[in-house]
Coordinates of C-alpha atoms in Angstrom, one line a residue:
X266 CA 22.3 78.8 147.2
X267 CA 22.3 77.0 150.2
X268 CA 23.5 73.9 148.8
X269 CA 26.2 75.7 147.2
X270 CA 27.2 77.3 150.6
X271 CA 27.5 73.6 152.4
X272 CA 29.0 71.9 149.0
X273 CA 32.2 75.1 149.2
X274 CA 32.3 75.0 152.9
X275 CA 32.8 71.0 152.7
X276 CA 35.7 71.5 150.4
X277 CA 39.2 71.4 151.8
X278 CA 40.4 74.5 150.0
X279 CA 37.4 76.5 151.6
X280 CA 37.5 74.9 155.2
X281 CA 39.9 77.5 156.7
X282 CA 36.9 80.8 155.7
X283 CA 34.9 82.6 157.8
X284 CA 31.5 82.7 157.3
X285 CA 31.8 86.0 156.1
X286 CA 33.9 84.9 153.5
X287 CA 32.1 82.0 152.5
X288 CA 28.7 84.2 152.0
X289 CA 31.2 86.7 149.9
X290 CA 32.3 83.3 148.1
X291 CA 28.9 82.0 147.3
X292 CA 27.9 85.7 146.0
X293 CA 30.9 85.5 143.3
X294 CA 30.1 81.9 142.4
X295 CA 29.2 81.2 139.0
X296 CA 28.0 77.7 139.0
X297 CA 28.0 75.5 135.5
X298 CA 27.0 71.9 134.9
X299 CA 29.1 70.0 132.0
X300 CA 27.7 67.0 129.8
X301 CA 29.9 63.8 129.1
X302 CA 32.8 65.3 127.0
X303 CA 31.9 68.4 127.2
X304 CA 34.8 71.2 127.0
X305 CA 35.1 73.4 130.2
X306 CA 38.4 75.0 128.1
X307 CA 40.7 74.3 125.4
X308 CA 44.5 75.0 125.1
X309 CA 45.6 78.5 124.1
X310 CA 42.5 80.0 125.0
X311 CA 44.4 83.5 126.8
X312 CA 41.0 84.2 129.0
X313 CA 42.0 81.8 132.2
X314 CA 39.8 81.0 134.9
X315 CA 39.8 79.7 138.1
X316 CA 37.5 76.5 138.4
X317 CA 36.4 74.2 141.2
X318 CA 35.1 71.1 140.7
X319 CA 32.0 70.0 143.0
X320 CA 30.9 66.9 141.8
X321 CA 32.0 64.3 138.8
X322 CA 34.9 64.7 137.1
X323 CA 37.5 66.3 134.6
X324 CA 39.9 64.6 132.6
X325 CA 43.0 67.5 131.2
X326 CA 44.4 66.9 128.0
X327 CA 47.5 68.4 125.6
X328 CA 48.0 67.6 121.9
X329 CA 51.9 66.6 122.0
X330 CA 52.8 65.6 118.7
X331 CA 49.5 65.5 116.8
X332 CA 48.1 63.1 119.7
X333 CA 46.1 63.9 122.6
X334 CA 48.4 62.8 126.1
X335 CA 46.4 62.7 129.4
X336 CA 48.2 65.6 131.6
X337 CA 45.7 64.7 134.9
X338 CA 42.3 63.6 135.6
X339 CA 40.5 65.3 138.5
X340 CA 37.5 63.7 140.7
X341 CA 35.1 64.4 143.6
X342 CA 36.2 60.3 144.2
X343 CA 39.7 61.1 145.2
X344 CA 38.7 63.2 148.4
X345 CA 40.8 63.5 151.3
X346 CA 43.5 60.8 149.9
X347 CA 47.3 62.3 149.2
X348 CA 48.8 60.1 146.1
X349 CA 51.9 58.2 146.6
X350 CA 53.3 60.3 144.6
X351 CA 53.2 63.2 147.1
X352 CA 49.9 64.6 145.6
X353 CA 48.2 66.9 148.0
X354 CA 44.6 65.8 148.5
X355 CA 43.0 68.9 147.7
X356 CA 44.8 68.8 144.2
X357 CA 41.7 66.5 142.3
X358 CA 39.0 69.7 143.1
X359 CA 40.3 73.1 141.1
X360 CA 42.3 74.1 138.2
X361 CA 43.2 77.0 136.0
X362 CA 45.4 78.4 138.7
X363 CA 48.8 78.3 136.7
X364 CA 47.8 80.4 133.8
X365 CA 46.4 83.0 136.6
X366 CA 49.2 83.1 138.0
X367 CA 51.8 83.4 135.5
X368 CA 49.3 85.9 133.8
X369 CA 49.0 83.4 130.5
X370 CA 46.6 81.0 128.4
X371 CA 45.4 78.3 129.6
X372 CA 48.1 75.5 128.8
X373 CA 45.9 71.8 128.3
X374 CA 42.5 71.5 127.3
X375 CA 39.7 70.1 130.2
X376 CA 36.8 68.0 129.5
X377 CA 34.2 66.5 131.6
X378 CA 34.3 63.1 132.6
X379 CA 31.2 61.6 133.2
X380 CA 27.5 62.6 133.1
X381 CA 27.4 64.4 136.2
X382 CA 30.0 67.0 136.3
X383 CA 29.8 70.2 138.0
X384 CA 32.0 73.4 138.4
X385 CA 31.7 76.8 140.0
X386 CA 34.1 79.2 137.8
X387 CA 36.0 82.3 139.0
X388 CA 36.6 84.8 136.7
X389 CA 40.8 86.6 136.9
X390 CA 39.5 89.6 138.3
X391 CA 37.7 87.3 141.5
X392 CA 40.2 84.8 141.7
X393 CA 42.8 87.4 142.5
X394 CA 40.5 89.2 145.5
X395 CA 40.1 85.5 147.1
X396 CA 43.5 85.0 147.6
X397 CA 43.7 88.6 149.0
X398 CA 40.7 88.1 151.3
X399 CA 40.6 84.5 151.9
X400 CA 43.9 83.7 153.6
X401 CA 43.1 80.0 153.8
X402 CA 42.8 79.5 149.8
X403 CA 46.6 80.5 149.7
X404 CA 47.5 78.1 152.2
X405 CA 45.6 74.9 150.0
X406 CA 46.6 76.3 146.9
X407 CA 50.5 77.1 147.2
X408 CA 51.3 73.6 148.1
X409 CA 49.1 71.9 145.1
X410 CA 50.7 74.9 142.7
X411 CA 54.4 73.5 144.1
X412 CA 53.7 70.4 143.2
X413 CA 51.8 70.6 139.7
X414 CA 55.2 72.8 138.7
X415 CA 57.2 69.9 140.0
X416 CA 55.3 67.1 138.5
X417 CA 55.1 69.2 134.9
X418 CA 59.1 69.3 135.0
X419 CA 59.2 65.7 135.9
X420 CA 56.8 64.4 133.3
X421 CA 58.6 67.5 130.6
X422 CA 62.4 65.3 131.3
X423 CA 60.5 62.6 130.7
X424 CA 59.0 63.7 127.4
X425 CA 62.4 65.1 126.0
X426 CA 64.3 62.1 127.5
X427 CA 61.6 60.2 124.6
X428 CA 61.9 62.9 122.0
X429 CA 65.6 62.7 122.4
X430 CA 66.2 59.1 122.3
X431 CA 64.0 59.6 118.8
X432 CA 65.8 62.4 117.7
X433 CA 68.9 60.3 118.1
X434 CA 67.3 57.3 116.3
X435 CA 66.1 59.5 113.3
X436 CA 69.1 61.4 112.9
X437 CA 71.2 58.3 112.9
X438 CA 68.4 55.9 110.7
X439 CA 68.7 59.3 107.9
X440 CA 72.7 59.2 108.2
X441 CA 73.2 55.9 108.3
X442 CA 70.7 55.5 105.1
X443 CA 73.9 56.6 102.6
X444 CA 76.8 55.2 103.7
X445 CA 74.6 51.5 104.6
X446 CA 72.9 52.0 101.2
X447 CA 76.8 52.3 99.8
X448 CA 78.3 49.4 101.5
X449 CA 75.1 47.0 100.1
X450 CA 75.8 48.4 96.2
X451 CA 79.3 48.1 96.5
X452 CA 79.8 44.5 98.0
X453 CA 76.9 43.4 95.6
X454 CA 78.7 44.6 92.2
X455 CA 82.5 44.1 93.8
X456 CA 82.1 40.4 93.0
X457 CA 81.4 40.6 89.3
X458 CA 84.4 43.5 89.2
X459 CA 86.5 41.2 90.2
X460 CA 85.6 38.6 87.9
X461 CA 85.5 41.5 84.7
X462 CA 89.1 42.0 86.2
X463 CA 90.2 38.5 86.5
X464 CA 89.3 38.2 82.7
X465 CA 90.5 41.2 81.1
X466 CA 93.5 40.7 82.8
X467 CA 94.1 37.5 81.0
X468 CA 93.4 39.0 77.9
X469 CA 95.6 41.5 78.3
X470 CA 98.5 39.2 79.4
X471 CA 97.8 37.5 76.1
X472 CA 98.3 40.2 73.7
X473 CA 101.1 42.7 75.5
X474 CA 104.3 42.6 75.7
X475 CA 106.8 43.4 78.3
X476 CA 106.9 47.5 77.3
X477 CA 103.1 47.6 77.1
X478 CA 102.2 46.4 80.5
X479 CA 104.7 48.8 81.9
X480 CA 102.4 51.4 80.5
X481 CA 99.2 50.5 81.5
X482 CA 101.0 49.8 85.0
X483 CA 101.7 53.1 85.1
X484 CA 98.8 54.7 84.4
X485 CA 97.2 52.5 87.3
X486 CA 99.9 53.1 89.9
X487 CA 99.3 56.7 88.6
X488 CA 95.6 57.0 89.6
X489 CA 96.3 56.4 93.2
X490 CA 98.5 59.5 93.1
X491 CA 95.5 61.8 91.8
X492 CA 94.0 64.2 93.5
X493 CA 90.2 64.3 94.4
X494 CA 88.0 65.6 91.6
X495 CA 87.4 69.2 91.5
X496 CA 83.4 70.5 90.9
X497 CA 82.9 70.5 87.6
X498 CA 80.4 71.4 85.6
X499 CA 78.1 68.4 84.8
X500 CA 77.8 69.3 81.3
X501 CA 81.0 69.4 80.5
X502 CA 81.5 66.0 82.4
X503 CA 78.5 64.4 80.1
X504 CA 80.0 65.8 76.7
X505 CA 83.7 64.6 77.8
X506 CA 81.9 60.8 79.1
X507 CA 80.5 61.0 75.7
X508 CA 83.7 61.8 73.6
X509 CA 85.4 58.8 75.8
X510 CA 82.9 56.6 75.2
X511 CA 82.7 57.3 71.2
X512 CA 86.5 56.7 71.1
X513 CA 86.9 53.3 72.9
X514 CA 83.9 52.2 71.0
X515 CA 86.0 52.3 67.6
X516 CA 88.7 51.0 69.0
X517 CA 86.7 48.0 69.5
X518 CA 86.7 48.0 73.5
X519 CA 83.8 46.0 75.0
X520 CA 84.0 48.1 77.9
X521 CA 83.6 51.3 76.4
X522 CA 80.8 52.7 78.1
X523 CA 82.4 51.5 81.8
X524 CA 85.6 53.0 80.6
X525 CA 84.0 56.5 79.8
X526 CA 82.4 57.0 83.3
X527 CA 85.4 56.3 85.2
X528 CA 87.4 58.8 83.6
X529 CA 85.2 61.1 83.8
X530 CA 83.9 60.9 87.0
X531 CA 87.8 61.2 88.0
X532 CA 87.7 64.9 86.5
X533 CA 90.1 63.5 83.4
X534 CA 89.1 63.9 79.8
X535 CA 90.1 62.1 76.3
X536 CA 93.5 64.0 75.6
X537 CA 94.6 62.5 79.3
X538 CA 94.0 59.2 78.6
X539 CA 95.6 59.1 74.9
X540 CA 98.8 60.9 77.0
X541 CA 99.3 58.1 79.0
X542 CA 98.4 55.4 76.6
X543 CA 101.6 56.3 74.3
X544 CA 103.5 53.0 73.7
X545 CA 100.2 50.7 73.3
X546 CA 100.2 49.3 69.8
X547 CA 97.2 48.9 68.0
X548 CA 96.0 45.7 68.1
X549 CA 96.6 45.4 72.0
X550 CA 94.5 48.5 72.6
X551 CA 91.0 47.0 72.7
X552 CA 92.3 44.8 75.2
X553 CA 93.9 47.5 77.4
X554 CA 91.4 49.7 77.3
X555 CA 88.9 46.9 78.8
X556 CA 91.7 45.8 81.3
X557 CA 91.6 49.8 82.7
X558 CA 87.9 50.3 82.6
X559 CA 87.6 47.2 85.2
X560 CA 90.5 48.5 87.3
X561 CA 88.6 52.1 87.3
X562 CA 85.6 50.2 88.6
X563 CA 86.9 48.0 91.1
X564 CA 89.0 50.8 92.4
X565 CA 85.6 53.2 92.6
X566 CA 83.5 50.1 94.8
X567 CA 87.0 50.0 97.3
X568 CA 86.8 53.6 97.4
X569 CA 83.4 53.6 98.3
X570 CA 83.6 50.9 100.9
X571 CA 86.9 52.8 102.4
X572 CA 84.6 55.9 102.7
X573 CA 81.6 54.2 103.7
X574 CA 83.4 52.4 106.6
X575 CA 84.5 55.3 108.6
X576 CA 81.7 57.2 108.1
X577 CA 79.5 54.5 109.6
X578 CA 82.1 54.5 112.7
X579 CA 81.9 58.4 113.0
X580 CA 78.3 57.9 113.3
X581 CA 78.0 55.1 115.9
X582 CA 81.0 57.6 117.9
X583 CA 79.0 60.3 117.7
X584 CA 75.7 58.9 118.9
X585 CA 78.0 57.5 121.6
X586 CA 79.5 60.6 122.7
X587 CA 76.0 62.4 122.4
X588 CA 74.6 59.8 124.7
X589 CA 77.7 59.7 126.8
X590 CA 77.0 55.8 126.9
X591 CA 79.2 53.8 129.8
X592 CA 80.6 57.3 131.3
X593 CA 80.1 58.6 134.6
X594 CA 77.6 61.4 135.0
X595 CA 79.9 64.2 135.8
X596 CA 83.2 64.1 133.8
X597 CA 85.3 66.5 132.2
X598 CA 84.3 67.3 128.4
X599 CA 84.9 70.0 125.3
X600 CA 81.4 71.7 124.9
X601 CA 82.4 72.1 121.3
X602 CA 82.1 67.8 121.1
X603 CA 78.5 68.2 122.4
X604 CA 77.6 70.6 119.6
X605 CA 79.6 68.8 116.9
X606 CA 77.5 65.4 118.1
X607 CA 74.3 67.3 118.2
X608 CA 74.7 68.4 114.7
X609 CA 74.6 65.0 113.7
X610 CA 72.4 64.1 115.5
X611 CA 70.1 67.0 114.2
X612 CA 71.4 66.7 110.2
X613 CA 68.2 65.9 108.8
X614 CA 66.3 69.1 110.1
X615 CA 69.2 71.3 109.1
X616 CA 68.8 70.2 105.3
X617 CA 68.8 73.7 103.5
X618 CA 70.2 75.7 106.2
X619 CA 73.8 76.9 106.3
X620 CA 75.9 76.0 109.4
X621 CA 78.4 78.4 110.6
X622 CA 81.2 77.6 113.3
X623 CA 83.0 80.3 115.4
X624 CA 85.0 78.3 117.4
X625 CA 87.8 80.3 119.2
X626 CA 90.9 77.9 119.6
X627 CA 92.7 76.3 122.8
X628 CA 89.1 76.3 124.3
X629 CA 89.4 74.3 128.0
X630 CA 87.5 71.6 129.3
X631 CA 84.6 72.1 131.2
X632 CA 83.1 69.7 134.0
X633 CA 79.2 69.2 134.3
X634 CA 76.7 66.4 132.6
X635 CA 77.8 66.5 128.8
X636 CA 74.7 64.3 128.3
X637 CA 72.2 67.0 130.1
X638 CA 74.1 69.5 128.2
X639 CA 73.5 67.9 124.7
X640 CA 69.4 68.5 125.6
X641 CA 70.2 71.9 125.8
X642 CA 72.2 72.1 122.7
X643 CA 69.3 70.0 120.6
X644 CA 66.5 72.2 122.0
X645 CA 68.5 75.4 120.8
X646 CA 69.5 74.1 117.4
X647 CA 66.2 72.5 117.0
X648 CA 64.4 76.0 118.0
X649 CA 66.8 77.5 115.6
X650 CA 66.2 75.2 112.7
X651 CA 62.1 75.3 112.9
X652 CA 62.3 78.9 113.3
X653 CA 64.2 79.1 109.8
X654 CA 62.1 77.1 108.2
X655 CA 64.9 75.0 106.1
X656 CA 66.7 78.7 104.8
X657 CA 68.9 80.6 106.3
X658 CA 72.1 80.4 108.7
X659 CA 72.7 78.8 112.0
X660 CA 75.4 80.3 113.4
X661 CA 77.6 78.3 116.4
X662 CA 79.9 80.4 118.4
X663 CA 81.9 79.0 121.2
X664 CA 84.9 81.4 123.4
X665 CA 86.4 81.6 126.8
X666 CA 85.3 84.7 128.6
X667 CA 85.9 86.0 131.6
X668 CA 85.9 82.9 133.6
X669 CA 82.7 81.2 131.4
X670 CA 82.4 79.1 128.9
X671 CA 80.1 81.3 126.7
X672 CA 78.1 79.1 124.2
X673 CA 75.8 81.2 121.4
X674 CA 73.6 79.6 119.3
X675 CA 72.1 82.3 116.1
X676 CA 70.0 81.8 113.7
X677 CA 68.5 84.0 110.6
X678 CA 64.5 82.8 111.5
X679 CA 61.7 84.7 111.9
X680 CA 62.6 85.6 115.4
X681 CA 60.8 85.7 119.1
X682 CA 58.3 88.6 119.2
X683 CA 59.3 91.0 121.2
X684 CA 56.7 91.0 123.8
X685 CA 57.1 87.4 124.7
X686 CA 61.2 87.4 124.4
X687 CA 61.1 88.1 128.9
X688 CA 59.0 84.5 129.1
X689 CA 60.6 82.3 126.7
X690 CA 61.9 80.6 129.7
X691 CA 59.1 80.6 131.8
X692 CA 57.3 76.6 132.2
X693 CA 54.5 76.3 130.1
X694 CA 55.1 79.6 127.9
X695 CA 55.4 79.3 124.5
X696 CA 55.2 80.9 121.0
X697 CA 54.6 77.9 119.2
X698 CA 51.4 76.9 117.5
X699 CA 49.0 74.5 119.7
X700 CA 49.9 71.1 119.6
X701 CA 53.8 72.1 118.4
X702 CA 54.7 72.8 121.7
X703 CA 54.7 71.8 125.5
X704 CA 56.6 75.4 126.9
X705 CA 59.0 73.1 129.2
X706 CA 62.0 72.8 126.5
X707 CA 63.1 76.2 127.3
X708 CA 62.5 75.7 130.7
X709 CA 63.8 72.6 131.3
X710 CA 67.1 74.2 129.2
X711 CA 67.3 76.7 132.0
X712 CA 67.2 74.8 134.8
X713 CA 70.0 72.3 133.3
X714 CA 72.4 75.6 132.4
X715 CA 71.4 77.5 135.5
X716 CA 71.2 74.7 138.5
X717 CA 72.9 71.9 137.0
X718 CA 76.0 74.2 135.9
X719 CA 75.7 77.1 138.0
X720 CA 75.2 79.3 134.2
X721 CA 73.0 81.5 132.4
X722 CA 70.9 81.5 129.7
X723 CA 69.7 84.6 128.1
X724 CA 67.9 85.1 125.0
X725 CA 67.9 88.4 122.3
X726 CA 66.1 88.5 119.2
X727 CA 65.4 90.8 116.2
X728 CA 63.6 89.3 112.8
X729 CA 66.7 87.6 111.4
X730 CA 68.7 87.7 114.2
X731 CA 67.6 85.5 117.0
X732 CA 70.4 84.5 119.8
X733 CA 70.7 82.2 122.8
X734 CA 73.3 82.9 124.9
X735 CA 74.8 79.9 127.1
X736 CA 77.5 81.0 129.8
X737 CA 78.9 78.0 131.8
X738 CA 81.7 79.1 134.3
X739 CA 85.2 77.3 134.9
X740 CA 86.6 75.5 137.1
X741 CA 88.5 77.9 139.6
X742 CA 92.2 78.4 137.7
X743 CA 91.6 77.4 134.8
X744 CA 92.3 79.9 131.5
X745 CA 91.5 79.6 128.0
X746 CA 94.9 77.6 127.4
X747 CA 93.8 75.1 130.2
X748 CA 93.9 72.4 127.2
X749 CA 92.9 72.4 123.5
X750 CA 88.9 71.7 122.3
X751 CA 89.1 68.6 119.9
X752 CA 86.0 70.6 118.3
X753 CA 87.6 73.8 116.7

């Protein structure tokens, strides 16, 4: 007992007791010694304690990801040094103190680190009575507490400045997976299109005359003019692709097969196609009929490589704008660009899930950090799509209201339970599973709307009807006509 008595007294968050209170201390002590490895306690357990190391060390853990990431490491070695980064000294000798305080679980797992280590432990129910009797504990713990909070939010923007750079890389690897994949196919076949069409086109020049080229002419020009496909039913497309393809075949066209799918993927049907063929004799039909089925195909790969283009543009603009690359922090923006960018962005995870968008029109511009912003966005829709578990409807709402910018995000999921809904913004809190969450993206969502912006962020939630409210004031004067939102 005596050694514990000089071991507590030597400590610096125990220097400032009486020796009444260091007797009381010693009688409440409950003093443990830890092998190599061994677990003092893991994350999620709810029963927190208060723990002081006395000799050896501890090395605090969180799975992130399905990987174990090394939060701290606390030793007897580090005594009476403060860390460049503004680490109080006494911060290396307890732990356990956040979850006490904020009346949660613990939020990391601690091991032991090294052979030697060795802990007194203080149950809730003790911990709370020191700080109420020991005025000196207070004074040592507040300032570590400060900056543990601080240093958490630091290392949280950190980790979502990671996860949204990959976020952003996924998202635009999946998207740009089609329209890449489109470009390859169709520059690989355009060159033996164009060499079908080089040579039906001769043939066709050799057995038509004047009136019979002005009828296939026609038709071509005539394709341009039509309008996209309607859904159809794909049965109906296979027996009509079919019917096409029986027909050219006994007319003797080589191409009868290519001929088939390009009319039908157009929508069209045999009785079209004989329409517009009136005037073709015969014996130049074969040779007409091969001449269209290579126009049809070489107009199908430009098609595809007009469609392809663009799209690949909108994607590099959009991970542009949702990185707000070469722009100056604080600029002017429509919110409704940040969402639109983020949806993108998010596309893959929102495979199944219906997207809904309430825009009201003539929205203004608001001025903040677009790029902050668009966290807040991806953490919402990101909360929204797991909690849906690919089904159900994401909802987007976006209006000018009483001098804010009010931005909700809904979703149909499972919903926040009730009891934890008043500390979903708390750090460290969350509902997830362990390892599937850190309890800072919430947080860290707060302080960006809240401090950042000078907003709010309030959350309500039923089964099925989860909602996060974002309200982001105006600039003083301006209205909801202010200027139009290129998003609605």
């Amino acid at each position: 007992m005596s050694d514990l008595r000089a071991t507590l007294r030597s400590l610096e968050l125990f220097e400032r007791l009486t020796e009444e209170q260091l007797d009381w201390l010693v009688s409440v002590s409950r003093p443990r010694t830890l092998a190599d490895g061994e677990v003092l306690f893991h994350d999620g357990d709810p029963d927190a304690e208060f723990h002081v190391l006395l000799a050896g060390g501890l090395v605090v853990t969180k799975v992130v990801d399905g990987r174990d990431e090394v939060l701290t490491r606390h030793s007897t070695e580090e005594e009476g040094a403060d860390g460049h980064d503004g680490k109080p000294s006494a911060a290396h000798r307890f732990t356990g103190e956040l979850p006490l305080l904020t009346e949660g679980g613990y939020v990391a797992t601690a091991a032991a680190s090294g052979p030697a280590t060795s802990v007194v432990t203080y149950p809730r129910q003790v911990f709370f009575e020191m700080l109420g009797r020991c005025h000196g504990v207070a004074a040592v713990l507040l300032p570590v507490l400060a900056w543990r909070i601080k240093s958490s939010e630091v290392q949280a923007r950190k980790r979502a400045t990671v996860e949204a750079l990959g976020t952003l890389a996924a998202g635009l690897a999946h998207e740009l997976n089609n329209p890449a994949a489109a470009v390859a196919r169709a520059a690989q076949e355009l060159g033996p299109a164009v060499e079908r069409l080089v040579r039906t086109a001769h043939s066709w020049g050799a057995v038509a005359d004047g009136a019979e080229r002005a009828v296939l002419d026609r038709l071509a020009a005539g394709l341009d003019a039509l309008p996209p496909p309607a859904t159809s039913d794909p049965l109906a497309q296979a027996d009509a692709e079919e019917e096409l393809a029986d027909w050219a075949e006994e007319t003797g066209a080589e191409g009868a097969a290519l001929l088939a799918a390009g009319i039908a993927d157009l929508g069209l049907e045999l009785g079209w196609l004989l329409e517009r063929l009136e005037g073709v004799t015969e014996p130049a039909l074969p040779a007409a009929l091969d001449h269209l089925a290579a126009l049809l195909e070489t107009r199908a790969l430009t098609a595809e490589l007009r469609a392809a283009g663009p799209r690949i543009s909108q994607l590099v603009a959009a991970t542009r704008d949702y990185a707000n690359l070469d722009r100056a922090p604080e600029q002017r923006f429509a919110v409704t660009d940040g969402l639109e960018n983020t949806l993108v962005v998010l596309r893959a995870k929102l495979t199944g899930i219906t997207v809904v968008r309430a825009y009201e029109e003539n929205l203004p511009e608001l001025t903040g950090y677009p790029s902050e912003l668009n966290q807040v966005w991806t953490n919402l829709v990101d909360n929204a799509a797991e909690a849906m578990e690919g089904s159900g409807t994401l909802t987007l709402r976006v209006r000018a209201e009483g001098g804010c910018m009010v931005v909700e995000v809904a979703d149909t999921g499972r919903g926040i339970p009730e009891e934890s809904l008043p500390r979903v913004f708390e750090p460290f809190y969350t509902t997830k599973d362990v390892g599937k969450g850190t309890g800072l993206g919430l947080h860290l969502s707060y302080r960006i709307v809240t401090q950042r912006h000078r907003g709010s962020l309030t959350a309500r939630s039923v089964p099925g009807d989860t909602r996060m409210t974002v309200r982001l004031p105006l600039a003083p004067g301006q209205s909801a006509t202010t200027s139009p939102s290129r998003g609605s």
